[in-house]
CSV table of C-alpha atoms in Angstrom, one decimal:
chain,number,residue,atom,x,y,z
A,1,MET,CA,-18.4,-10.6,5.8
A,2,SER,CA,-16.7,-7.5,7.2
A,3,ALA,CA,-13.1,-7.4,8.5
A,4,ILE,CA,-12.6,-8.1,12.2
A,5,ILE,CA,-10.0,-5.5,12.9
A,6,ARG,CA,-7.8,-6.0,15.9
A,7,LYS,CA,-5.8,-2.7,15.3
A,8,ILE,CA,-4.9,-0.1,12.8
A,9,VAL,CA,-1.6,1.7,12.8
A,10,THR,CA,-0.8,4.7,10.6
A,11,VAL,CA,2.8,5.7,9.9
A,12,VAL,CA,4.1,8.9,8.3
A,13,GLU,CA,7.7,9.3,7.0
A,14,GLU,CA,9.0,12.8,6.1
A,15,THR,CA,12.5,13.1,4.6
A,16,GLN,CA,14.0,16.6,5.1
A,17,MET,CA,17.6,15.9,4.4
A,18,GLU,CA,19.3,13.4,2.1
A,19,MET,CA,23.1,13.0,1.8
A,20,GLY,CA,23.6,16.3,3.6
A,21,ARG,CA,21.3,18.1,1.1
A,22,GLN,CA,18.0,19.8,2.1
A,23,VAL,CA,15.0,18.2,0.5
A,24,SER,CA,12.5,21.0,-0.3
A,25,PRO,CA,9.8,20.4,-0.1
A,26,PRO,CA,10.2,17.4,2.1
A,27,THR,CA,9.1,14.1,0.6
A,28,ARG,CA,6.4,12.4,2.5
A,29,ARG,CA,4.8,9.0,2.5
A,30,ALA,CA,2.1,7.4,4.7
A,31,ALA,CA,1.0,3.9,5.3
A,32,ALA,CA,-2.1,2.7,7.0
A,33,ILE,CA,-2.0,-0.9,8.3
A,34,ALA,CA,-4.9,-3.0,9.5
A,35,VAL,CA,-4.4,-6.2,11.5
A,36,ILE,CA,-7.4,-8.4,10.9
A,37,GLU,CA,-8.7,-11.9,11.8
A,38,ASN,CA,-8.0,-14.4,9.1
A,39,PRO,CA,-11.4,-16.3,8.8
A,40,PHE,CA,-9.7,-19.1,6.8
A,41,ALA,CA,-6.6,-19.6,9.0
A,42,GLY,CA,-5.7,-23.2,9.4
A,43,LYS,CA,-8.0,-24.7,6.7
A,44,TYR,CA,-8.2,-24.9,2.9
A,45,VAL,CA,-11.2,-23.1,1.6
A,46,GLU,CA,-12.0,-23.1,-2.2
A,47,ASP,CA,-14.2,-19.9,-2.1
A,48,LEU,CA,-12.2,-16.9,-1.1
A,49,SER,CA,-14.9,-14.4,-1.9
A,50,PRO,CA,-15.3,-13.2,1.7
A,51,LEU,CA,-11.6,-12.1,1.6
A,52,ILE,CA,-12.1,-10.4,-1.7
A,53,ALA,CA,-15.0,-8.3,-0.1
A,54,ILE,CA,-12.7,-7.5,2.9
A,55,GLY,CA,-10.1,-6.3,0.4
A,56,GLU,CA,-12.7,-3.9,-1.0
A,57,GLU,CA,-13.7,-2.7,2.4
A,58,LEU,CA,-10.0,-2.1,3.5
A,59,GLY,CA,-9.0,-0.4,0.2
A,60,GLU,CA,-11.3,2.4,1.1
A,61,LEU,CA,-10.6,2.5,4.9
A,62,LEU,CA,-6.8,2.3,4.6
A,63,SER,CA,-6.4,4.7,1.7
A,64,LYS,CA,-8.6,7.3,3.5
A,65,ARG,CA,-6.4,6.9,6.6
A,66,ALA,CA,-3.1,7.2,4.7
A,67,VAL,CA,-4.3,10.4,2.8
A,68,ALA,CA,-5.5,11.9,6.0
A,69,ALA,CA,-2.2,11.2,7.7
A,70,LEU,CA,-0.5,13.2,4.9
A,71,GLY,CA,-3.0,16.0,5.4
A,72,ILE,CA,-3.7,16.2,1.7
A,73,ASP,CA,-6.7,15.8,-0.6
A,74,GLY,CA,-6.6,12.3,-2.2
A,75,THR,CA,-6.2,13.8,-5.7
A,76,LYS,CA,-2.8,15.2,-4.5
A,77,ALA,CA,-1.4,11.8,-3.9
A,78,GLN,CA,1.3,10.8,-6.3
A,79,SER,CA,2.3,7.3,-5.6
A,80,TYR,CA,0.7,4.2,-4.1
A,81,GLY,CA,1.2,0.6,-3.2
A,82,LYS,CA,-0.3,-2.2,-1.1
A,83,ALA,CA,1.0,-5.3,0.8
A,84,ALA,CA,-0.2,-8.1,3.1
A,85,ALA,CA,1.4,-10.6,5.3
A,86,VAL,CA,-0.5,-13.6,6.5
A,87,GLY,CA,0.3,-15.3,9.8
A,88,GLU,CA,1.7,-18.9,9.9
A,89,ASN,CA,-1.9,-20.5,9.8
A,90,GLY,CA,-2.7,-18.6,6.6
A,91,GLU,CA,-1.8,-19.0,2.9
A,92,LEU,CA,-0.4,-16.6,0.4
A,93,GLU,CA,-3.6,-17.0,-1.5
A,94,HIS,CA,-5.4,-15.3,1.4
A,95,ALA,CA,-3.3,-12.2,1.0
A,96,ALA,CA,-3.9,-12.3,-2.9
A,97,ALA,CA,-7.6,-12.5,-2.3
A,98,ILE,CA,-7.5,-9.3,-0.3
A,99,LEU,CA,-5.1,-7.4,-2.4
A,100,HIS,CA,-6.0,-8.1,-6.1
A,101,PRO,CA,-9.6,-8.5,-7.3
A,102,LYS,CA,-11.4,-5.6,-5.6
A,103,MET,CA,-9.0,-3.5,-3.5
A,104,GLY,CA,-7.8,-1.2,-6.2
A,105,ALA,CA,-11.1,0.4,-7.2
A,106,PRO,CA,-11.8,2.0,-3.7
A,107,VAL,CA,-8.2,3.2,-3.4
A,108,ARG,CA,-8.5,4.8,-6.8
A,109,LYS,CA,-11.7,6.5,-5.8
A,110,VAL,CA,-10.2,8.0,-2.8
A,111,LEU,CA,-7.3,9.3,-4.9
A,112,GLY,CA,-9.4,10.6,-7.6
A,113,LYS,CA,-7.6,8.5,-10.4
A,114,GLY,CA,-5.0,5.9,-10.6
A,115,ALA,CA,-4.4,4.7,-14.2
A,116,ALA,CA,-1.4,2.6,-13.3
A,117,LEU,CA,-1.4,-0.8,-11.7
A,118,ILE,CA,-1.1,-0.6,-7.9
A,119,PRO,CA,2.2,-2.3,-7.0
A,120,SER,CA,1.9,-5.0,-4.4
A,121,SER,CA,3.7,-7.6,-2.3
A,122,LYS,CA,2.6,-10.5,-0.1
A,123,LYS,CA,4.4,-12.8,2.3
A,124,ARG,CA,3.9,-15.1,5.3
A,125,GLY,CA,5.4,-14.3,8.7
A,126,GLY,CA,5.0,-14.0,12.4
A,127,PRO,CA,4.7,-11.1,14.8
A,128,GLY,CA,7.2,-8.4,13.8
A,129,THR,CA,7.3,-9.3,10.1
A,130,THR,CA,8.4,-6.3,8.0
A,131,LEU,CA,6.1,-5.4,5.1
A,132,ASP,CA,7.9,-3.9,2.2
A,133,ILE,CA,5.2,-1.9,0.3
A,134,PRO,CA,6.3,-1.2,-3.3
A,135,LEU,CA,5.5,2.3,-4.5
A,136,GLY,CA,4.9,3.6,-8.1
A,137,HIS,CA,3.3,6.7,-9.7
A,138,LYS,CA,-0.4,6.3,-9.5
A,139,ASP,CA,-1.1,7.4,-13.1
A,140,ALA,CA,2.1,6.5,-15.0
A,141,ALA,CA,4.2,3.5,-14.1
A,142,PHE,CA,7.2,4.6,-16.1
A,143,VAL,CA,8.0,7.6,-13.8
A,144,ARG,CA,11.3,6.4,-12.4
A,145,SER,CA,11.4,9.1,-9.7
A,146,HIS,CA,8.5,7.4,-8.1
A,147,PHE,CA,10.0,3.8,-8.1
A,148,ASP,CA,10.2,3.3,-4.4
A,149,GLY,CA,9.1,1.4,-1.4
A,150,MET,CA,8.0,2.0,2.2
A,151,GLU,CA,8.9,-0.5,5.0
A,152,VAL,CA,6.4,-0.9,7.9
A,153,GLN,CA,6.3,-3.3,10.9
A,154,ILE,CA,3.9,-3.9,13.8
A,155,ASN,CA,5.7,-5.7,16.8
A,156,ASP,CA,2.8,-7.9,17.5
A,157,ALA,CA,1.4,-8.8,14.1
A,158,PRO,CA,0.5,-10.8,12.2
A,159,ARG,CA,-0.4,-13.4,14.8
A,160,ALA,CA,-0.8,-17.0,13.5
A,161,ASN,CA,-4.5,-16.4,12.7
A,162,GLU,CA,-4.2,-12.9,11.3
A,163,ILE,CA,-3.4,-10.9,8.2
A,164,MET,CA,-1.7,-7.6,8.2
A,165,VAL,CA,-2.9,-5.4,5.3
A,166,ALA,CA,-1.3,-2.0,4.3
A,167,VAL,CA,-2.0,0.7,1.8
A,168,ALA,CA,0.7,3.3,1.3
A,169,VAL,CA,0.5,6.8,-0.5
A,170,THR,CA,2.9,9.5,-1.2
A,171,ASP,CA,2.8,13.2,-2.0
A,172,SER,CA,6.1,13.1,-4.1
A,173,GLY,CA,8.6,10.7,-5.5
A,174,ARG,CA,12.0,9.8,-3.9
A,175,PRO,CA,14.2,12.5,-2.2
A,176,LEU,CA,16.5,14.1,-4.8
A,177,PRO,CA,15.7,11.9,-7.9
A,178,ARG,CA,18.2,12.0,-10.7
A,179,VAL,CA,18.0,8.8,-12.8
A,180,GLY,CA,16.1,10.4,-15.7
A,181,GLY,CA,13.2,9.1,-17.6
A,182,LEU,CA,9.7,10.3,-17.8
A,183,THR,CA,9.0,13.1,-15.3
A,184,ALA,CA,5.8,13.6,-13.3
A,185,ALA,CA,5.3,16.9,-15.3
A,186,GLU,CA,5.3,14.9,-18.6
A,187,ILE,CA,2.5,12.3,-17.6
A,188,LYS,CA,-0.4,12.0,-19.9
A,189,GLY,CA,-2.0,9.5,-17.5
A,190,GLU,CA,-4.1,7.7,-20.2
A,191,ASP,CA,-2.6,4.1,-20.4
A,192,GLY,CA,-1.2,3.8,-16.9
A,193,LEU,CA,2.3,3.6,-18.3
A,194,ARG,CA,3.2,7.1,-19.6
């Protein structure tokens, strides 16, 4: 089963100034969001494998769109995250089926690596629900400068029988990071942690 997509929205955020200080180079993050039909809305279904396959499909599509929006090669992406919101006739397990079993592999392929777990969030809501996409460094979860999040919203999604699915990537960490810890330059990228 392929995703039945009503719309795709791509958002790019570029921070050039923070607390009166120039951010150079600017920090940039992009999210690609698909609004899809939920084939299991309104009913309990034991086998969620069609949603797992949709997650794999959307992982590739959305990560390619997000990277293209930043105008970078996928290997230059530094952080990533994913999120989903099901409409009122869906269940959180529908979002989990899309986000967890198979979405990560195509995202990592587009980005050239990704040793760290992809941070994720899921929720239920109606049109205008805000998705908070957690972000973390793609190769080393302990890089504090990249602990972040991106908020996205589509005014008419998700409808009751839809799921809103997002993948976000960045070309940097937070603007003006200064809380210490492992730096991006110190990453070994072997265990997903350091």
